[in-house]
Structure formats: structure tokens, C-alpha cells
Short mmCIF file of C-alpha atoms in Angstrom, two decimals:
data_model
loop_
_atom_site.label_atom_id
_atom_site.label_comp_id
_atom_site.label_asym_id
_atom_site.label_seq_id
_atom_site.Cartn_x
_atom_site.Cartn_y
_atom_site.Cartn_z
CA UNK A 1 27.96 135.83 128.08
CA UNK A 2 31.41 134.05 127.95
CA UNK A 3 32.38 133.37 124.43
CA UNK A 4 35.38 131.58 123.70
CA UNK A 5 38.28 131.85 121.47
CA UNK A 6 40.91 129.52 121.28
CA UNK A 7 43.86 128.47 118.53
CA UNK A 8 42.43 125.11 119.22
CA UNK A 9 40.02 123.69 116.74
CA UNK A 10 41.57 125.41 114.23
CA UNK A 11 42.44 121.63 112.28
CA UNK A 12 44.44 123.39 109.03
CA UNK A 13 47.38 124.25 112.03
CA UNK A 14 49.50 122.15 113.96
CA UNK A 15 49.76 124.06 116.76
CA UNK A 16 48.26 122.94 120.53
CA UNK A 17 49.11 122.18 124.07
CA UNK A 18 52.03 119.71 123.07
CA UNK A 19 53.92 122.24 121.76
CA UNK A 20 55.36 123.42 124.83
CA UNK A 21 55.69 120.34 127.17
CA UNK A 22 57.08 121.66 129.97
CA UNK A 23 56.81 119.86 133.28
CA UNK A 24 54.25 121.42 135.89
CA UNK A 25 55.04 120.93 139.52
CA UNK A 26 52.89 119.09 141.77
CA UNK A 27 51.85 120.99 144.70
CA UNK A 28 51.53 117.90 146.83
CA UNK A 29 50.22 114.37 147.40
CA UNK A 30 49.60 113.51 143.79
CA UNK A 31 51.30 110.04 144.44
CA UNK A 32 49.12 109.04 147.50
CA UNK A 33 45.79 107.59 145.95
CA UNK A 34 44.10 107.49 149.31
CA UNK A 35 43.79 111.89 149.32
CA UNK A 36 40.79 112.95 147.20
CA UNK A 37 42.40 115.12 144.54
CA UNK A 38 41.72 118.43 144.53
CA UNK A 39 40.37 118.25 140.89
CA UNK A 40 37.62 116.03 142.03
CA UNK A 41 36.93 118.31 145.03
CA UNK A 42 36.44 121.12 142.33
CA UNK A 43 34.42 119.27 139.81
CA UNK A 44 32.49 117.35 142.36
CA UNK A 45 31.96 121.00 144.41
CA UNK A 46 30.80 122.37 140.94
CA UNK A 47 28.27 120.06 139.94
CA UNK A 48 26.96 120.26 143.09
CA UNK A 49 27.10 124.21 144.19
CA UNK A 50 28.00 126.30 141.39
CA UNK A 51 31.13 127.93 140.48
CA UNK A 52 31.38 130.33 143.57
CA UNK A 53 31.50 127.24 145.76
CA UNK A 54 33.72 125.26 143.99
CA UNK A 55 36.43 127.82 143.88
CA UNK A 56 36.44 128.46 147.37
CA UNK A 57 36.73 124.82 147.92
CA UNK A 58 39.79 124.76 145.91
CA UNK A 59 41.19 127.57 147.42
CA UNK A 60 41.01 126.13 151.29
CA UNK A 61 42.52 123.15 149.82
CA UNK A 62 45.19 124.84 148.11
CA UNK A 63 46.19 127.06 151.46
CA UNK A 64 45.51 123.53 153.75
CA UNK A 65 48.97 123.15 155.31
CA UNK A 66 47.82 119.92 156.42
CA UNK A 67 47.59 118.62 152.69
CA UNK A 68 44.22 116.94 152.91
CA UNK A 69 43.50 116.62 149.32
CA UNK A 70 46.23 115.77 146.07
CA UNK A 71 46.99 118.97 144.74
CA UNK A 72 48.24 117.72 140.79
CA UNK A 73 49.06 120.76 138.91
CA UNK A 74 48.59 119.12 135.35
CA UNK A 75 45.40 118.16 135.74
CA UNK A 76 44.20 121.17 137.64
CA UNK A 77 45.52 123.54 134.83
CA UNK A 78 44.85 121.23 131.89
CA UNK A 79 43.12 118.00 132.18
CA UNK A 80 39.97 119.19 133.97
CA UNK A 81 40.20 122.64 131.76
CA UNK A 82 39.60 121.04 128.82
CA UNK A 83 36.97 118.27 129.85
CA UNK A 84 35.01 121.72 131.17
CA UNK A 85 35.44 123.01 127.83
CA UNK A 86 33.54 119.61 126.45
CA UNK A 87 31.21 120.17 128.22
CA UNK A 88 31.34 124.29 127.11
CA UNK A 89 31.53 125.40 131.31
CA UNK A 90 34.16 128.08 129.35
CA UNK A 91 33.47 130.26 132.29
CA UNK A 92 34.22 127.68 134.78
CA UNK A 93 37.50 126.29 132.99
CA UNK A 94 39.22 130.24 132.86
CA UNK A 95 38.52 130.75 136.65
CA UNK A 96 39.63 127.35 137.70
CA UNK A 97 42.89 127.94 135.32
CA UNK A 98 43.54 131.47 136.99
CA UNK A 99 43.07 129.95 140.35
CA UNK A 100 45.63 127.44 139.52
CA UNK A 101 48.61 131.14 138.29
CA UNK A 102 50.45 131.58 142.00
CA UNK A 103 51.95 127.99 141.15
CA UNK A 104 52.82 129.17 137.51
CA UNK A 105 56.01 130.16 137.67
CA UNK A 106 58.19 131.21 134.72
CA UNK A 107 56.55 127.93 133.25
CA UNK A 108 55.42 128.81 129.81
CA UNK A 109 53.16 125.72 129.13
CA UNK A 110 50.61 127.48 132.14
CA UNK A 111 50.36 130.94 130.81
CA UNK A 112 50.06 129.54 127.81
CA UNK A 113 46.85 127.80 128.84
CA UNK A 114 45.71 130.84 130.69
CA UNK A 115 45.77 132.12 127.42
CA UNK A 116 43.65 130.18 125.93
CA UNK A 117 40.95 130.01 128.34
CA UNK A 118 40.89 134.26 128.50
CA UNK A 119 40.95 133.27 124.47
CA UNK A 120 37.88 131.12 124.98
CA UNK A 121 36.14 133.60 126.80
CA UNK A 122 36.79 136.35 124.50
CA UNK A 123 39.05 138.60 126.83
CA UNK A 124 41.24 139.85 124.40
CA UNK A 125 43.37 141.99 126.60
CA UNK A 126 44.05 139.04 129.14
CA UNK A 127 45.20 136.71 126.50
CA UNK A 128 47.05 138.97 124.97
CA UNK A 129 48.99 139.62 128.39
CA UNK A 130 48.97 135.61 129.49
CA UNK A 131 50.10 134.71 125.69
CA UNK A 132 52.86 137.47 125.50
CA UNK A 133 54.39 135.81 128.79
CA UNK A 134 54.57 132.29 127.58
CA UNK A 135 56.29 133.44 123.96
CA UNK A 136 58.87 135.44 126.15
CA UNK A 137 59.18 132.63 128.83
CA UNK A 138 59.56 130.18 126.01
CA UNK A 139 62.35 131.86 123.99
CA UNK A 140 59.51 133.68 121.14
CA UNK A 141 58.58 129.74 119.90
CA UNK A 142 56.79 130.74 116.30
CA UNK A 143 53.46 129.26 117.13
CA UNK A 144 53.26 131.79 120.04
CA UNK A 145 54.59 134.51 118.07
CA UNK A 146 52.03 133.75 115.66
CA UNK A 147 48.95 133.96 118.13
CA UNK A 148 49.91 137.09 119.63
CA UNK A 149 50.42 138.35 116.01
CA UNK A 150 46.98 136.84 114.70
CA UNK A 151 44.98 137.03 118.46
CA UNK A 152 42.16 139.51 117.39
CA UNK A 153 41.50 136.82 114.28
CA UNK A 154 41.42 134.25 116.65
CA UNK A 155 39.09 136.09 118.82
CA UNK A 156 36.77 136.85 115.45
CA UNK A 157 37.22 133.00 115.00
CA UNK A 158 36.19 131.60 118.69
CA UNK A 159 33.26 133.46 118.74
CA UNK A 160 31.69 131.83 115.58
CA UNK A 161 33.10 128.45 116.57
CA UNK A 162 30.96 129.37 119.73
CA UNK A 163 27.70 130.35 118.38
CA UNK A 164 27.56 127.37 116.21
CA UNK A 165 29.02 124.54 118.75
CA UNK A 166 26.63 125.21 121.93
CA UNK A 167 23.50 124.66 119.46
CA UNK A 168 24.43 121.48 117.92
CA UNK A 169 23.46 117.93 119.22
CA UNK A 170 25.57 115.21 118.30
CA UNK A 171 24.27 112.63 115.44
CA UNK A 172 21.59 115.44 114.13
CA UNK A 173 21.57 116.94 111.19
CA UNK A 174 23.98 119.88 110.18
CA UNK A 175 21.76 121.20 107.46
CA UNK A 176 25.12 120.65 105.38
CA UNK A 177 25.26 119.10 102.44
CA UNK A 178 27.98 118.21 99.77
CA UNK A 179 31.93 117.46 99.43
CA UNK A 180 34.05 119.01 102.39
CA UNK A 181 31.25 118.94 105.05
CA UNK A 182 29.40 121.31 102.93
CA UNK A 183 32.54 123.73 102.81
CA UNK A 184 34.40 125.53 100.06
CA UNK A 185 37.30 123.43 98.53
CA UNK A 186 40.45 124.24 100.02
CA UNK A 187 42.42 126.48 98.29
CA UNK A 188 46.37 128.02 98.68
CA UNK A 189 45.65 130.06 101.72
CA UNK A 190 44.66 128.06 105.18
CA UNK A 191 41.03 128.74 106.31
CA UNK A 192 39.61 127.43 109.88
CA UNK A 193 37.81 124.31 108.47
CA UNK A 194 34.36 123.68 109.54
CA UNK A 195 34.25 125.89 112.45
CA UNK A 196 31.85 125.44 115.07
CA UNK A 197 31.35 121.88 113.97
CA UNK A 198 34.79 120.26 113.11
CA UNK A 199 36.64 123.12 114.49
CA UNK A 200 35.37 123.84 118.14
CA UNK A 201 36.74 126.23 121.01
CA UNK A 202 38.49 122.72 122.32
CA UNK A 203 41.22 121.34 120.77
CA UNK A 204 40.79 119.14 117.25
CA UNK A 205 43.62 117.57 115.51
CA UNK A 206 44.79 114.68 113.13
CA UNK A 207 41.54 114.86 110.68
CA UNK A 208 41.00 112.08 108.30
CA UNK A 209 38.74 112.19 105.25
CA UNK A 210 37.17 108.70 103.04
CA UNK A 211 38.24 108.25 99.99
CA UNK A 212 34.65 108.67 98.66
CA UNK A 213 34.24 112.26 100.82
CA UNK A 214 31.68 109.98 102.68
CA UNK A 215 32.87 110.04 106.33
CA UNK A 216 35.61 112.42 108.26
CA UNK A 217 37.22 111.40 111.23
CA UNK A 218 39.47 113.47 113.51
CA UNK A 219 40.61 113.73 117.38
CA UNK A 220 38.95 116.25 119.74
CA UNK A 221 41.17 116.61 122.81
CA UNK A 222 39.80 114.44 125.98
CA UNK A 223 37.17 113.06 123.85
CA UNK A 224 38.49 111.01 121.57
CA UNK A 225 37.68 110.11 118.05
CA UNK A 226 34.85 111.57 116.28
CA UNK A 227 33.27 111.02 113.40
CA UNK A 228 30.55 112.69 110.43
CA UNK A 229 28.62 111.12 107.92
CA UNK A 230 27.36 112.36 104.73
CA UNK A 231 24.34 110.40 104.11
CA UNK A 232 20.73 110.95 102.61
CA UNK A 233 19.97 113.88 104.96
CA UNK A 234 23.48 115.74 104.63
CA UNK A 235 26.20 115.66 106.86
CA UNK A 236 25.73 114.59 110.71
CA UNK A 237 26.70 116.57 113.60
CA UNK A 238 29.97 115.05 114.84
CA UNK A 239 29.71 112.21 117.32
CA UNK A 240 32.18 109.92 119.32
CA UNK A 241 33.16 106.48 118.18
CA UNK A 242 34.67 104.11 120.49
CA UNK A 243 36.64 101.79 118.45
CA UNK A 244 37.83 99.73 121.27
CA UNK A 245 35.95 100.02 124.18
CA UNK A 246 34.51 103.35 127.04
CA UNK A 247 37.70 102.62 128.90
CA UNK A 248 40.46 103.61 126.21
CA UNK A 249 40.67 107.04 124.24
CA UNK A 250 41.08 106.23 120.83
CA UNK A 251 42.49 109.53 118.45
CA UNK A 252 44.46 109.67 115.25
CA UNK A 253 42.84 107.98 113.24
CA UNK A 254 43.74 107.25 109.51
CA UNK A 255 41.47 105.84 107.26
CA UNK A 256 43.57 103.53 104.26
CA UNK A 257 43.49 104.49 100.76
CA UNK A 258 41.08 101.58 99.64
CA UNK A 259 38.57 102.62 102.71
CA UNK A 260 38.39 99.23 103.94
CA UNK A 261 40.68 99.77 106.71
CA UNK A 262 41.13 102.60 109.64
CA UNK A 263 44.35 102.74 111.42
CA UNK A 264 43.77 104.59 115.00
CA UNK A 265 45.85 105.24 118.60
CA UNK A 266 44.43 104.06 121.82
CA UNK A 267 45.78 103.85 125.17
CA UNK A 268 43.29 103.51 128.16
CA UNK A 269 45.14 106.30 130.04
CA UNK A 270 46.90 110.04 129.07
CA UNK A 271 49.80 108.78 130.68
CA UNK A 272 50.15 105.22 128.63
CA UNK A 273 52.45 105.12 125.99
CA UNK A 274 50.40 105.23 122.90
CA UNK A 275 49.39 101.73 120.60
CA UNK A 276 48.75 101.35 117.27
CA UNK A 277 45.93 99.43 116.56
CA UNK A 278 43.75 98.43 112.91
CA UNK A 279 40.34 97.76 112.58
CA UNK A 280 38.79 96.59 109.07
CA UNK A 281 35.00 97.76 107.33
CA UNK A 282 32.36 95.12 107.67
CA UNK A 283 28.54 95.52 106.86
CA UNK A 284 28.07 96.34 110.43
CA UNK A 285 30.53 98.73 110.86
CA UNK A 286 33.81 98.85 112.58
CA UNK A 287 35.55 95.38 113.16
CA UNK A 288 36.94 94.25 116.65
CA UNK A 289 40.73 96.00 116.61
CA UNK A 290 43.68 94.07 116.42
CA UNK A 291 46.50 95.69 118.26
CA UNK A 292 49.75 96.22 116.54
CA UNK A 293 52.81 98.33 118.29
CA UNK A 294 53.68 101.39 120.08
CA UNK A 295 53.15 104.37 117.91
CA UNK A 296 51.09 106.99 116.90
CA UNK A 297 50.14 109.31 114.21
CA UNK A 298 50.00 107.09 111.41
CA UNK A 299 49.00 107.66 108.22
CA UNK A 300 48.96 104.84 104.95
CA UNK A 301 49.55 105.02 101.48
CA UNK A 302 48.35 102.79 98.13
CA UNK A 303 50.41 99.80 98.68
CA UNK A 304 49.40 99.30 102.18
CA UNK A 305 53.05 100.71 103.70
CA UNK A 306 52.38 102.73 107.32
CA UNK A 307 54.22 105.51 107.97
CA UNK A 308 53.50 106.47 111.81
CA UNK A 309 55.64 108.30 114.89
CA UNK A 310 57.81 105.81 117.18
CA UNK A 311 58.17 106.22 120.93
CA UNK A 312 61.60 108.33 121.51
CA UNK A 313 62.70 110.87 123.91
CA UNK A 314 63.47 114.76 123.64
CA UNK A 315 61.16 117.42 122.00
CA UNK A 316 60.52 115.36 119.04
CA UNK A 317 58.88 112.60 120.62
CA UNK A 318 60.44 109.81 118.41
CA UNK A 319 61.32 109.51 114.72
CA UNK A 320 59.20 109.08 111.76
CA UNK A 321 59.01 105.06 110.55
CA UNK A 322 57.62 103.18 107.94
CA UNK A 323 56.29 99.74 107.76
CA UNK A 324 55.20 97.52 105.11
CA UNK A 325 52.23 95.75 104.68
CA UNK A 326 52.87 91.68 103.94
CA UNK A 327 49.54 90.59 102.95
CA UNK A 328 48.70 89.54 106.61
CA UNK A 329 50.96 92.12 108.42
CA UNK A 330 53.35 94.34 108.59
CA UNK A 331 57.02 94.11 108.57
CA UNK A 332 60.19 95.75 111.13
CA UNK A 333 59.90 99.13 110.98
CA UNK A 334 62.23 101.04 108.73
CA UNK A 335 63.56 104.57 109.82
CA UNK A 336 62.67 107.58 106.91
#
């Protein structure tokens, strides 16, 4: 049985897919919305016929001179990838991935993700070789120096986050009770926080805890937002939370010092540039969100002041910025 291993999920690090946001070609037709995309052929193929059939679907489409379907290499190697991981088709995500490798290239960002789906699946040897390319393609980058250095850990890791994550149902009982999610304090050395619950074989990021060790929040990549709650029976199995509505991922999101407040991203497609929004705590919950400005991965301190990412260009995605609140706003951003 396939189980997975993957850097991703690990919160405590920083390190994911973003890192190394190199381009991937399109084969073909990914700007002519009439072609069914190949991505839907193999999903649709899938759900339908199994795996055996849905890879030989892709394939004829792939060799189709006549370019009957919209072969888009980003969401072929990433964006369906990690929605089959959601759904834990681990299996199904590494063989459509190594499907997708005569288009690779000396692109780093796809061996990379070949990578992690061998990593997901537990084949040590084939991550090892798919990882080693991408640190050499990539000029030995330190977070892929590190997983080649750490990748039997990693393994160890993945297969616990596995065990645990295919048995729990979202908004159940964890069995967990206490400060941390029912976890041991953290301490000076990084530990893999939660794993199998908060830390899955997909990709978690920007985690958020109350200010009364109540409620975490934190991203899960294609998902959104999700969210656990310590309440009379222990702490919940994760579960999404839409804050604005099924049509826009929400993720990042920051809850304010005083808890009354959350501060979140949401853009209704990958591709949108990211907004800000804020949404206060009433009795029932989560208010309506009022939209503020491009940004993202904002965080708040005491005196209401935002400190968040602004749109830029280059490897760095923007600069870091700071607003302050007004009393019924915030003020022009001020550059840290």
C-alpha cells in the first residue's frame, strides 16, 4: 500500500512548492477554452475507469498531433497532483506526475514535485534520485539540500502523517485534548507539529493559533482554510471554513491579538492576485468580510498595526509593509 511522504505538512518549515517558481511550458492549447483540457480528460477518465484507463487516456492525448485536448503543464504536474492528494489518490497523483517527466526538462520546479509524490508514496530511492536533480538543476537551493540531507526522516515522517490522516473524518473528535492540539509545548528544536492531523502528506502552511489556545487556523494547499476547535469533547478533526463564499480560496489567515478579529487572503482563482480581507467575531460566528487591498500573509500585533506582503515582482514576491489601524481603518501602507 502507497504511503506517502512529503516535506509538505511539515508547518514548523517554510519550505513548499513556491520555493522554486519556475515557469512550466505549456504543451499546447492551454489558451483555447473550447479544447477539453487534458487534466479533466484524466480526472474525469479516473473517476470513471480507474487509474489504468486514465493514464492511457492522457497518454493518446499527449502523443495527438492533432492537439484535441489543452495540454497545461502546471496543472497537469501540480494543480491536479495535489487536489488527488486531498483526496489521498497518492498512487494516482505519482503516476500522473511521472507521466507528465518527458516535458520536464532541466526545470527544477517538476522534479522537484516528482519528488514529492515518490516522497508521498514512500519510494525512497526515487525521491532521492528526482530530489537530487532539482537541487543540482536549481544551483543546490538550501531547502533542497536539506531534503536530500533529511529524506529518510521525511520518509519516517510521511508514513505516520499517513496512518493517522486516511482515518480521520473532518469535524469528529481527535481524542485530543489540552493546549497545542493535545501536543507537547514547543521547545528549541523544530518538531513536525500535529502530524497526521495539522501536518498531512499535502501541503500546510501559515498556522494561526487564539489567543485563548481555543481555535487554530492554518492553510492546506488547494483547500483552503481550515480550522480546529478545542471544546467540551477535545479538539476537532480539522475542517474547512469558507469565510467568503465556495467560489474563493481563502488561506493565511491571522487571527488579532484581542481574538475578535481574523485577517485572511482570498482570491476566487490561483491565478488572481491575492486580497486582503477582515472579518470580525460575532455570537454566530464569522462576520460577512470586508475587503481591504492586495496583499497577503498578514499577521497583527497589540495596537491593531498589520504587517502583511505587498504585490511586487522578482523572487521575493513584494516587500514587507505595515499599516496602521485608525479606529475604523487602516492607514497608507508604510515600507519596514
Amino acid at each position: 500500500m502507497c504511503r506517502p511522504s512529503s516535506l509538505f505538512g511539515m508547518v514548523y518549515l517554510a519550505v513548499s512548492l513556491a520555493l522554486i517558481f519556475l515557469p512550466i511550458a505549456t504543451v499546447s492549447g492551454q489558451d483555447t477554452p473550447e479544447k477539453q483540457s487534458a487534466a479533466d480528460l484524466f480526472e474525469q477518465t479516473l473517476a470513471a475507469e480507474g487509474l489504468d484507463a486514465a493514464l492511457v487516456r492522457l497518454n493518446e492525448a499527449l502523443a495527438d498531433t492533432t492537439e484535441p485536448y489543452a495540454i497545461d503543464g502546471r496543472e497537469l504536474i501540480i494543480g491536479l497532483p495535489a487536489r488527488l492528494v486531498l483526496r489521498h489518490q497518492r498512487v494516482e497523483a505519482l503516476e500522473l506526475v511521472k507521466a507528465m517527466q518527458p516535458i520536464f526538462g532541466d526545470n527544477p520546479r517538476c522534479w522537484l514535485e516528482l519528488g514529492n509524490a515518490h516522497l508521498r508514496c514512500a519510494n525512497t530511492r526515487e525521491a532521492r534520485e528526482a530530489l537530487t536533480r532539482a537541487r543540482d538543476l536549481s544551483g543546490n537551493r538550501a531547502d533542497l539540500v536539506w531534503m536530500v540531507e533529511h529524506l529518510d526522516s521525511l520518509v519516517a515522517n510521511a508514513k505516520l502523517q499517513a496512518e493517522r490522516e486516511d482515518k480521520l473524518v473532518p469535524g469528529e473528535p481527535t481524542g485530543l485534548t489540552g493546549p497545542y492540539l493535545g501536543q507537547s509545548p514547543p521547545g528549541r528544536t523544530p518538531k513536525v507539529f500535529a502530524p497526521g492531523i495539522v501536518s498531512t502528506t499535502a501541503h500546510e502552511y501559515h498556522i494561526s493559533f487564539a489567543p485563548d489556545g481555543r481555535e487554530i487556523y492554518f492553510s492546506r494547499g488547494g483547500a483552503g482554510t481550515l480550522v480546529t476547535r478545542w471544546g467540551d469533547n477535545g479538539w476537532t478533526v480539522p475542517e474547512k471554513i469558507s469565510f467568503i463564499d465556495e467560489n474563493h480560496l481563502t488561506e493565511e489567515a491571522n487571527l488579532t491579538p484581542n481574538n475578535r478579529a481574523i485577517i485572511f487572503c482570498g482570491r476566487s482563482d490561483m491565478r488572481n492576485e491575492r486580497e486582503l480581507y477582515r472579518a470580525e467575531r460575532t455570537p454566530d460566528g464569522w462576520s460577512d468580510p470586508v475587503q481591504l487591498f492586495p496583499g497577503m500573509y498578514a499577521t497583527s500585533t497589540l495596537d491593531g498595526t498589520i504587517y502583511y506582503t505587498a504585490h511586487g515582482e522578482g523572487r521575493d514576491y513584494g516587500v514587507i509593509v505595515k499599516r496602521r489601524w485608525t479606529g475604523d481603518g487602516y492607514g497608507e501602507p508604510e515600507i519596514v
